mmCIF file of C-alpha atoms in Angstrom:
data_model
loop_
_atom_site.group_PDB
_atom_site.id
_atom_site.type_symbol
_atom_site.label_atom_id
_atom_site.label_comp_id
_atom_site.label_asym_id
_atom_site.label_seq_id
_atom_site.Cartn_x
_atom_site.Cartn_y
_atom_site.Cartn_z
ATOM 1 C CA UNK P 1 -27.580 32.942 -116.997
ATOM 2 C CA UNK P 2 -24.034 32.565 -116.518
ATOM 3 C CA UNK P 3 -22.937 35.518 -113.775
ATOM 4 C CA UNK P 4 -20.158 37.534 -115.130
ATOM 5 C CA UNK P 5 -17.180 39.509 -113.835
ATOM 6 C CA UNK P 6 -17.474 43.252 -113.765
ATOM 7 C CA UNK P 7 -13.981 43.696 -113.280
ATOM 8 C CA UNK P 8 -12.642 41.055 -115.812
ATOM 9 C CA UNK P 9 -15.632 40.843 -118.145
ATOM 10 C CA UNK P 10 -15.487 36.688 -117.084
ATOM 11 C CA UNK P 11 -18.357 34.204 -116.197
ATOM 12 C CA UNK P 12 -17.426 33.883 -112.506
ATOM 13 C CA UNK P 13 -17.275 30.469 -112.095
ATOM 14 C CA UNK P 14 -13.961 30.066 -114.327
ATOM 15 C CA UNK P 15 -12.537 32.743 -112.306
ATOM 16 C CA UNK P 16 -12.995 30.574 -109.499
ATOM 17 C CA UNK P 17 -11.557 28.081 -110.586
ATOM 18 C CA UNK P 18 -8.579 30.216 -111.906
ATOM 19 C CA UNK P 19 -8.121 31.202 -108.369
ATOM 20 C CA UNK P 20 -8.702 27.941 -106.738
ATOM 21 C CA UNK P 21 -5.743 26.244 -108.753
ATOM 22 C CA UNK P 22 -3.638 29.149 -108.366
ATOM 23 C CA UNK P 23 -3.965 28.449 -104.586
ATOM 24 C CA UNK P 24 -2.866 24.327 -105.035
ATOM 25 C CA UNK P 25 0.146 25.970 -107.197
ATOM 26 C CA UNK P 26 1.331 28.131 -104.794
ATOM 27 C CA UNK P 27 1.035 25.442 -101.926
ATOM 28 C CA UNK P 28 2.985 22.601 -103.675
ATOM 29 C CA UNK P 29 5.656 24.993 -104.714
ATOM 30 C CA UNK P 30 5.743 26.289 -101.015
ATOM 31 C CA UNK P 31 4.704 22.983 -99.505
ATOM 32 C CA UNK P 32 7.794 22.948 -97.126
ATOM 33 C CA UNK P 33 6.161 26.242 -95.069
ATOM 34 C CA UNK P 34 2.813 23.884 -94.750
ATOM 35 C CA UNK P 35 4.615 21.369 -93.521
ATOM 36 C CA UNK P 36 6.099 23.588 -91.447
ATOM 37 C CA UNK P 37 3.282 24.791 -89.678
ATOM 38 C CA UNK P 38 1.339 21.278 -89.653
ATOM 39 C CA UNK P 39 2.211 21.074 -86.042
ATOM 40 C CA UNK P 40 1.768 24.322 -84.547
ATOM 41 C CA UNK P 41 -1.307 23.759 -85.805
ATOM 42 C CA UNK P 42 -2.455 20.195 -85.072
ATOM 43 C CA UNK P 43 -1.663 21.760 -81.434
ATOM 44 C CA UNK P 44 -3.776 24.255 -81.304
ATOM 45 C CA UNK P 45 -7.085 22.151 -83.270
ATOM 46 C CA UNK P 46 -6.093 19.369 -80.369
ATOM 47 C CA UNK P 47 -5.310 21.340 -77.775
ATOM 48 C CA UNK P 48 -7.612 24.648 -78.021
ATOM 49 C CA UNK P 49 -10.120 23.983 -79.898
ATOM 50 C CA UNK P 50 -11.368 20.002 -79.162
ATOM 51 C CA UNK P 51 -11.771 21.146 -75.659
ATOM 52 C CA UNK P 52 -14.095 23.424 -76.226
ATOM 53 C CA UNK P 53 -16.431 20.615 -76.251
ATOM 54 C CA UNK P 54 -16.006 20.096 -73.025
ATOM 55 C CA UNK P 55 -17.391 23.830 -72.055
ATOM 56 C CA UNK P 56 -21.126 21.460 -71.612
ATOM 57 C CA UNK P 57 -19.881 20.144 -68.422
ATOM 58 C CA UNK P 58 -20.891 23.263 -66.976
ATOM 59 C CA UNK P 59 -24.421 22.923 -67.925
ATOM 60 C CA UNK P 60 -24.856 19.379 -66.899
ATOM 61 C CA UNK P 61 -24.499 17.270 -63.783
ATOM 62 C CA UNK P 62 -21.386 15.258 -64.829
ATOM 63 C CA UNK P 63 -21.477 11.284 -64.047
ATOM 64 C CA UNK P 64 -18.404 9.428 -64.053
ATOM 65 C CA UNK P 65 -20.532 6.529 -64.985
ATOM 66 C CA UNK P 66 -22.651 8.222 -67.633
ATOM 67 C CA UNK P 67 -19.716 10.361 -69.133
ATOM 68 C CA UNK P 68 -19.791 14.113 -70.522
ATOM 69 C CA UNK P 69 -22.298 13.217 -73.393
ATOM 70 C CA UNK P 70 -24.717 11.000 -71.338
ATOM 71 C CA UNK P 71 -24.985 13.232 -68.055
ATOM 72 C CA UNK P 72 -28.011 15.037 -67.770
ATOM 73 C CA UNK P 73 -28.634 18.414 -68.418
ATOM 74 C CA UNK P 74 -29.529 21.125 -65.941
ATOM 75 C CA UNK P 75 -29.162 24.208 -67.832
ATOM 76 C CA UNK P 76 -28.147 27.149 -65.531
ATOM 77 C CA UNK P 77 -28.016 25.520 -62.029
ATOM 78 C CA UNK P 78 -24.511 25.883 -61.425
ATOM 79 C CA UNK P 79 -24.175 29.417 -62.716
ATOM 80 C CA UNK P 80 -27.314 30.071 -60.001
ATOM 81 C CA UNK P 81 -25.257 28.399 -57.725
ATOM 82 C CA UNK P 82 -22.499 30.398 -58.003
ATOM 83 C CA UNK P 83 -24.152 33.644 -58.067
ATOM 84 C CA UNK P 84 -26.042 32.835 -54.596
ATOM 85 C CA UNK P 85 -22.672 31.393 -53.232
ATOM 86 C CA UNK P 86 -21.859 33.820 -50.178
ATOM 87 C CA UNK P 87 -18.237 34.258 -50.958
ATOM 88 C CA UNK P 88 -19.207 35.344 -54.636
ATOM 89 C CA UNK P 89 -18.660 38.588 -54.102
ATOM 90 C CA UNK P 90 -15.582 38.223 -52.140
ATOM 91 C CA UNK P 91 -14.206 36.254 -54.902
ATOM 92 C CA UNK P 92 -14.909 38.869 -57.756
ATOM 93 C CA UNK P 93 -13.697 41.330 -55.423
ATOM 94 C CA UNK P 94 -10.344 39.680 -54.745
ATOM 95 C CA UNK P 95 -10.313 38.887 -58.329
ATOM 96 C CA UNK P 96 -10.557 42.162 -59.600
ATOM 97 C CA UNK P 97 -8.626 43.807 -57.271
ATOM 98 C CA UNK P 98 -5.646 41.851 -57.469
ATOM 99 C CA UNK P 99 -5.934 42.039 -61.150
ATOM 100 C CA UNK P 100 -6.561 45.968 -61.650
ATOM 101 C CA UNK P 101 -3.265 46.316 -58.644
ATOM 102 C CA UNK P 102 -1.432 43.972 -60.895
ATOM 103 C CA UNK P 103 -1.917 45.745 -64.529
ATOM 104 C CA UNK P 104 -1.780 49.405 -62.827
ATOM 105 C CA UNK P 105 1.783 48.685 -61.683
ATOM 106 C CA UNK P 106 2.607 46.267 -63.648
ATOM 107 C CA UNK P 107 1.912 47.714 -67.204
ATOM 108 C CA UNK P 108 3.834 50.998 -67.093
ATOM 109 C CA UNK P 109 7.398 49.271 -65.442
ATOM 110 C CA UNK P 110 8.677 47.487 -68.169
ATOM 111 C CA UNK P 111 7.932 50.553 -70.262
ATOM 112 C CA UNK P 112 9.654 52.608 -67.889
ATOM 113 C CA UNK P 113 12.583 50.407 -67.195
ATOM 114 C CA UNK P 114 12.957 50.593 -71.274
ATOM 115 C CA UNK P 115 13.261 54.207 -71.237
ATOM 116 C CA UNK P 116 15.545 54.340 -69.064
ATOM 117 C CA UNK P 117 17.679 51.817 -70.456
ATOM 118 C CA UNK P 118 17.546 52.936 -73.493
ATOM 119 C CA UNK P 119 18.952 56.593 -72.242
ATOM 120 C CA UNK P 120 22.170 54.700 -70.939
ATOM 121 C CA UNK P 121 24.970 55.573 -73.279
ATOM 122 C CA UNK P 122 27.667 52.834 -71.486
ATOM 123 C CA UNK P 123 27.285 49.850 -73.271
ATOM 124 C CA UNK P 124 28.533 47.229 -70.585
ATOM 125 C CA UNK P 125 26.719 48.821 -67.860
ATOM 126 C CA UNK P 126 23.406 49.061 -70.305
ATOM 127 C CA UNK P 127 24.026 45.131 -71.432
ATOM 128 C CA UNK P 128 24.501 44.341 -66.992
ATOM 129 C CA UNK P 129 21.735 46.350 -66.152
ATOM 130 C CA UNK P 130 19.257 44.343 -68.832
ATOM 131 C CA UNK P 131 21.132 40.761 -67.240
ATOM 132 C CA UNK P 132 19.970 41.755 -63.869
ATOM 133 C CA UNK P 133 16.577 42.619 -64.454
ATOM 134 C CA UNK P 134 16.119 39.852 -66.864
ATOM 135 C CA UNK P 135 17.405 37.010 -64.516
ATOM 136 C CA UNK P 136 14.154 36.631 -61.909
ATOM 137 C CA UNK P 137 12.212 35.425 -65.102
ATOM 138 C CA UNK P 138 13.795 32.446 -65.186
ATOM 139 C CA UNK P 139 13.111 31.629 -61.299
ATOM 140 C CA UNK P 140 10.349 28.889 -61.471
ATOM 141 C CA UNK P 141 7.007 30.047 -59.499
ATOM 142 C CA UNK P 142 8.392 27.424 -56.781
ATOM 143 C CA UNK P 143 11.277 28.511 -55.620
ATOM 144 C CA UNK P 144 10.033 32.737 -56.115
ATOM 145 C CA UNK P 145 7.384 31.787 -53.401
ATOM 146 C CA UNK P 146 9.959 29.896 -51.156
ATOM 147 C CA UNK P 147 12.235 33.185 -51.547
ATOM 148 C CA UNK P 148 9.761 35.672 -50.422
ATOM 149 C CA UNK P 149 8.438 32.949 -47.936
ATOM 150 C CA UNK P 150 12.008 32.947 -46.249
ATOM 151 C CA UNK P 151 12.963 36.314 -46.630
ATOM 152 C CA UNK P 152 9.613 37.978 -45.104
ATOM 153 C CA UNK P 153 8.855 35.456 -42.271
ATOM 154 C CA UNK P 154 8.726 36.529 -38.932
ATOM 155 C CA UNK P 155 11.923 36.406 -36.730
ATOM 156 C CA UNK P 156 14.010 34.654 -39.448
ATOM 157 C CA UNK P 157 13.290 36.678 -42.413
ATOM 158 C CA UNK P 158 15.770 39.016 -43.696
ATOM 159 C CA UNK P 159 13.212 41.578 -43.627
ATOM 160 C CA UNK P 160 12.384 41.016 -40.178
ATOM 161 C CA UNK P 161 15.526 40.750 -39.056
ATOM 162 C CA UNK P 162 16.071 44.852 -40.779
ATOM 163 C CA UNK P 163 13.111 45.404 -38.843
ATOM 164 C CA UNK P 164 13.852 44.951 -35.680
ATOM 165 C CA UNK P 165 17.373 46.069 -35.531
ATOM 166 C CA UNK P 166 15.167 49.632 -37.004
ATOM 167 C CA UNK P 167 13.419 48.768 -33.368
ATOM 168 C CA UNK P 168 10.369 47.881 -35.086
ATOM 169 C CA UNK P 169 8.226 45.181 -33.841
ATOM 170 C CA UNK P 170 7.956 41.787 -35.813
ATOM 171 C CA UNK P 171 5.688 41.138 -38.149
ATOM 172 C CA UNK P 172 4.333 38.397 -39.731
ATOM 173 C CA UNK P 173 3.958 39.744 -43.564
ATOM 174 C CA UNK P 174 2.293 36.675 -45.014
ATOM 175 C CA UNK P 175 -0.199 36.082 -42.483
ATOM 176 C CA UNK P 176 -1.680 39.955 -42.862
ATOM 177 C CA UNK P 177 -4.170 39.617 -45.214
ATOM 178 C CA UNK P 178 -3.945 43.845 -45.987
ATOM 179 C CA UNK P 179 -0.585 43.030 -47.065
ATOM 180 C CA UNK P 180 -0.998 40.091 -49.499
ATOM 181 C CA UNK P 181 -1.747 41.943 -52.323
ATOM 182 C CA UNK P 182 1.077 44.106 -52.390
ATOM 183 C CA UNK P 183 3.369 41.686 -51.621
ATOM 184 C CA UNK P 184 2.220 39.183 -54.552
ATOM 185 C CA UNK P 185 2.019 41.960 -57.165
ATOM 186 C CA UNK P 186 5.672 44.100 -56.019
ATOM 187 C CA UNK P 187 6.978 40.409 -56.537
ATOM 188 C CA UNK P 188 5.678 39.892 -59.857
ATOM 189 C CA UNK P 189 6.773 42.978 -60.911
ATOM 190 C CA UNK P 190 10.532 42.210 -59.848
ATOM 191 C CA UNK P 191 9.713 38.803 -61.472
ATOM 192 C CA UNK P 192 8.426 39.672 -64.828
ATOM 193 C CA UNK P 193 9.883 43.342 -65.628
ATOM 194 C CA UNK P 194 12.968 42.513 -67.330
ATOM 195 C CA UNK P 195 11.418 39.817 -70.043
ATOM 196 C CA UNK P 196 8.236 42.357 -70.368
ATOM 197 C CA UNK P 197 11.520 45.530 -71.002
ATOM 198 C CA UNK P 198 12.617 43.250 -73.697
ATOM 199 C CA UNK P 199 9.535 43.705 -76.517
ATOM 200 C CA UNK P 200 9.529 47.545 -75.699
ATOM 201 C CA UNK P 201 13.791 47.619 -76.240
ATOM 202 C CA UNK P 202 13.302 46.254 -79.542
ATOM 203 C CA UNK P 203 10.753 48.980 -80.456
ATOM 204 C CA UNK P 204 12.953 51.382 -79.437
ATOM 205 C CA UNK P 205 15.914 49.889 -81.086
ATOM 206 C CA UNK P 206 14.004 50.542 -83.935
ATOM 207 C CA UNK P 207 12.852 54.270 -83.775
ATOM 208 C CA UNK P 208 14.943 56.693 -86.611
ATOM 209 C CA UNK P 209 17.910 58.328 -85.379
ATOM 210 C CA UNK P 210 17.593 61.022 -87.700
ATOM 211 C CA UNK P 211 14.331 62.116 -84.828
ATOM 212 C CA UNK P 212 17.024 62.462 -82.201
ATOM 213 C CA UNK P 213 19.494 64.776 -84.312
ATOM 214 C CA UNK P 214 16.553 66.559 -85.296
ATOM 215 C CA UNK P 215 15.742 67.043 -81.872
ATOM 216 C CA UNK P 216 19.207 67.902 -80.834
ATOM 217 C CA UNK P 217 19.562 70.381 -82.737
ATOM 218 C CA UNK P 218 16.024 71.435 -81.731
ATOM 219 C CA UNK P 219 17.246 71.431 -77.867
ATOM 220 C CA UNK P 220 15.117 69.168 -76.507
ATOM 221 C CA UNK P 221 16.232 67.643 -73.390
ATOM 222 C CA UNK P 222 16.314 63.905 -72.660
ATOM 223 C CA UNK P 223 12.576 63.965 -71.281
ATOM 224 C CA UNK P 224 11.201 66.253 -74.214
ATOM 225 C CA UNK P 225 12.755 63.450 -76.454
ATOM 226 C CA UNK P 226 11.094 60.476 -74.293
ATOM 227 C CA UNK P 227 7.448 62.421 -74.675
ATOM 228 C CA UNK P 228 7.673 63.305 -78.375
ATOM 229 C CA UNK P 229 9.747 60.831 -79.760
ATOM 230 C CA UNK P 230 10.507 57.632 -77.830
ATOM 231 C CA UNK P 231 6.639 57.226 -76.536
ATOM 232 C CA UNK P 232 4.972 57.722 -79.684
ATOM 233 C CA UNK P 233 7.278 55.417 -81.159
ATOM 234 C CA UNK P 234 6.406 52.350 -78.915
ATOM 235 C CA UNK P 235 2.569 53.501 -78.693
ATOM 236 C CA UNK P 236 1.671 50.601 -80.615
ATOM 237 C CA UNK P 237 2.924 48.376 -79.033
ATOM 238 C CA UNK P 238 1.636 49.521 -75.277
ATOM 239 C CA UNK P 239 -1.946 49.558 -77.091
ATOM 240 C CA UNK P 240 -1.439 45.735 -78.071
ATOM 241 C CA UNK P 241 0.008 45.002 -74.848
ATOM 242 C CA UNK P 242 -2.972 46.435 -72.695
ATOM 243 C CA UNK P 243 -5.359 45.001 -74.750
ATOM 244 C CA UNK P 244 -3.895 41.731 -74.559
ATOM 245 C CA UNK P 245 -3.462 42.299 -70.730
ATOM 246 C CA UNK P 246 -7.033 43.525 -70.402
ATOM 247 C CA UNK P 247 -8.078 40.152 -72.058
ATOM 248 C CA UNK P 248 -6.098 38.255 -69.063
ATOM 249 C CA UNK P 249 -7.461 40.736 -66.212
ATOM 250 C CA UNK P 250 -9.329 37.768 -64.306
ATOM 251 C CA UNK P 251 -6.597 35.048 -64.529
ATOM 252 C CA UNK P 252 -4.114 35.867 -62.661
ATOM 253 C CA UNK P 253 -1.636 33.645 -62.058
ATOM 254 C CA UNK P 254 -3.046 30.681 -59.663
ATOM 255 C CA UNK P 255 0.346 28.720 -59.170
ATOM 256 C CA UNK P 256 1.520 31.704 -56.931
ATOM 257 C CA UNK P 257 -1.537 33.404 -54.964
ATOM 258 C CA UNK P 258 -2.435 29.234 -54.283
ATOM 259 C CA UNK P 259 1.226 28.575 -52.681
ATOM 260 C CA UNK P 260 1.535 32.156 -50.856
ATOM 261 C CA UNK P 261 -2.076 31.630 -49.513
ATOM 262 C CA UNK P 262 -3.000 30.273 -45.973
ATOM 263 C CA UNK P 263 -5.401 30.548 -43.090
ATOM 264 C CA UNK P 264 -4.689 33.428 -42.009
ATOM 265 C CA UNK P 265 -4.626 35.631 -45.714
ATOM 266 C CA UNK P 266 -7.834 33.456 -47.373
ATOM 267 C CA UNK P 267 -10.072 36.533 -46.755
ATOM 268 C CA UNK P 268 -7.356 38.502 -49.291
ATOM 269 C CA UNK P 269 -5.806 35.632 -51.199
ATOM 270 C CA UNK P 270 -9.187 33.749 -52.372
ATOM 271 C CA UNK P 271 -9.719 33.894 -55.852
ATOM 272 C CA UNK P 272 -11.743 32.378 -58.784
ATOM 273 C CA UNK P 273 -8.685 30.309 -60.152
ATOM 274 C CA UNK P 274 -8.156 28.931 -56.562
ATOM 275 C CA UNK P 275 -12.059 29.028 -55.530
ATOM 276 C CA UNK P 276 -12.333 26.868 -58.835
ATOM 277 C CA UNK P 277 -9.398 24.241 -58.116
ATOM 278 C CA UNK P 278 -10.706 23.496 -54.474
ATOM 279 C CA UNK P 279 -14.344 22.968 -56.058
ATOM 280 C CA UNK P 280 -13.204 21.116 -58.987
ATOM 281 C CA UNK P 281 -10.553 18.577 -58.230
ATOM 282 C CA UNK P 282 -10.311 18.765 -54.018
ATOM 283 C CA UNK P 283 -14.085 18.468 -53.723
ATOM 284 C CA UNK P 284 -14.580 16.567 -57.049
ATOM 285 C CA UNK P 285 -17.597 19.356 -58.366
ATOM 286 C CA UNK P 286 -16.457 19.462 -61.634
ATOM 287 C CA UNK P 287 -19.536 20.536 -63.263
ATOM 288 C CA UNK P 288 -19.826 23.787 -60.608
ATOM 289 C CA UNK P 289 -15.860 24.423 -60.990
ATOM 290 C CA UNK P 290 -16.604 24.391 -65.203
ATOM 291 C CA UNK P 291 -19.612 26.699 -64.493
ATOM 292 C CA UNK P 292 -17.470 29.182 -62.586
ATOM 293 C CA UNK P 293 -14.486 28.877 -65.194
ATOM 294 C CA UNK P 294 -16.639 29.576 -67.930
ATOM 295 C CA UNK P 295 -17.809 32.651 -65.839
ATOM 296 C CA UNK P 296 -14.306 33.439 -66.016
ATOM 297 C CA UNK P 297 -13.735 33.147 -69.476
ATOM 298 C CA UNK P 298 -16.760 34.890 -70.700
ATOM 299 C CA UNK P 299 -15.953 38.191 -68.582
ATOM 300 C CA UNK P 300 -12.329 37.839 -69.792
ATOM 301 C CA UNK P 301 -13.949 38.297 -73.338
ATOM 302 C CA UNK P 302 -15.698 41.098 -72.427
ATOM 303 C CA UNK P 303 -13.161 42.305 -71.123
ATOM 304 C CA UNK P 304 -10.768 42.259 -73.698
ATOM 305 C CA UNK P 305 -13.301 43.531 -76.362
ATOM 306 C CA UNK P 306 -14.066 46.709 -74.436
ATOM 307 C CA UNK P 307 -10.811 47.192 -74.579
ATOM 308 C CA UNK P 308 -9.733 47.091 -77.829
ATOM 309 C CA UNK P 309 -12.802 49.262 -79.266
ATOM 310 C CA UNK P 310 -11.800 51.596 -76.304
ATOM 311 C CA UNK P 311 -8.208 51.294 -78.214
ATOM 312 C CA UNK P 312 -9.499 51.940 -81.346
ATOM 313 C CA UNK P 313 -11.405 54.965 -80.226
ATOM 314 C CA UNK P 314 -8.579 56.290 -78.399
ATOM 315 C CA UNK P 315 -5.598 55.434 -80.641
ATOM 316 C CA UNK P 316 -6.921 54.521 -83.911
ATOM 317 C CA UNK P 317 -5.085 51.026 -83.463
ATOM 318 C CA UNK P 318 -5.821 47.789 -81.846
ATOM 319 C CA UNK P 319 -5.539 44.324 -81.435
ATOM 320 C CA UNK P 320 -8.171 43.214 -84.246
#
């Protein structure tokens, strides 16, 4: 028998293929957006996805001569490896550390740089005040290390030289591993604060300015209208944010901690991203480095969806 449409009262197949050509019309009358997005695509299948083929290499014992597909396999060696490794734990410690530091402080000062720009009422100081914060993005990894580099080493630093005319002894700042952390996230933050302001300015931009008369003429004061009005407003967008965040807790950054790290900080500064390039391409391991990478990537999912059911439970709204 021929199935048939409850809602139409049609066999199904026709409906199908009502829908199905309905689908080619739309896309040859809108075939300029296809094209359009042929590319971003094409990157992503060639880019993204294709290399997830190579995720194997971590559970085989990769031969330049025999190539990914005719290496052998060895299941989970390399994982067993890793776990028994004696810095694991100092690695995943680091890691999450310098992660959870990063996000705590991190997270909430874009939002709070937003709300207070967006109580300044002087337009050219407001539109200076976003400049200035906004600048340091656009300071390549390179030269942000050199800059804290010179300004915090000992006896030439600026810092240093504040120091000691304080009559404080010198210190070498980079070379204390108990100050790494703090010094690589309180940079980031000066480094990424401004661009991260930007998405939450725009939310704000956007909130009804019929909720502040009403509040006027309510007399709430300037914090009673951040709390009620301008937080709820931009809630959204924090939940995305975190989530998003959340997903990225165990990759931080590995151009930065890599150049700020030496001798003397390795016991603070060692990470999986820079535990992973030493293995991998110094030391040639690849098949160990891929092992601990995918590590990486599989707690990062985790990670990210704990976070957005947590979101959902919390909020009502999340990331998917």
């Amino acid at each position: 028998m021929t199935p048939i449409s409850a809602a139409a009262g049609m066999p199904a197949e026709p409906l199908r293929r009502t829908a199905r050509s309905e689908v080619a019309r739309k896309m040859r009358r809108h075939w300029q957006l296809y094209l359009l997005i042929l590319l971003p695509l094409l990157y992503f299948i060639l880019f993204k996805y294709v290399p997830i083929l190579g995720v194997q290499i971590a559970f085989k014992d990769l031969s330049a001569k025999a190539g990914i597909w005719g290496s052998p396999w060895v299941g989970f060696k390399h994982f067993e490896a890793f776990f028994n490794h004696p810095n694991f734990w100092l690695l995943i410690k680091n890691t999450l550390f310098l992660s959870l530091y990063t996000l705590a402080v991190g997270f909430p000062a874009p939002i709070i740089l937003a709300l207070m720009i967006n109580e300044l009422r002087n337009g050219m100081f407001k539109r200076t005040v976003q400049m200035v914060t906004y600048a340091p993005y656009f300071i390549s990894t390179v030269v942000m290390v050199s800059m804290i580099l010179l300004f915090l080493a000992p006896r030439i630093g600026v810092i240093d030289h504040i120091r000691t005319a304080l009559g404080f002894d010198s210190v070498n700042f980079i070379g204390e591993p108990s100050m790494f952390k703090t010094i690589f996230v309180l940079s980031d933050v000066w480094q990424y604060m401004g661009y991260s302001a930007i998405i939450y300015i725009a939310a704000l931009a956007g909130v009804n300015p019929q909720l502040y008369e009403a509040s006027k003429l309510d007399g709430a004061s300037r914090l009673q209208k951040i709390i009620h009005i301008d937080l709820p407003s931009i809630m959204p967008i924090m939940v995305l944010l975190l989530v998003l965040n959340m997903g990225q807790l165990l990759n931080i950054g590995f151009e930065k901690v890599y150049l700020l790290q030496n001798p003397l900080n390795t016991s603070a500064s060692e990470i999986i991203s820079t535990y992973v390039y030493k293995v991998g391409l110094v030391q040639a391991n690849y098949s160990f480095s891929a092992a601990v990478g995918l590590f990486n990537s599989l707690i990062n999912l985790l990670l990210i969806l704990l976070a957005n059911f947590g979101a959902r439970r919390a909020t009502g709204s999340g990331l998917f």
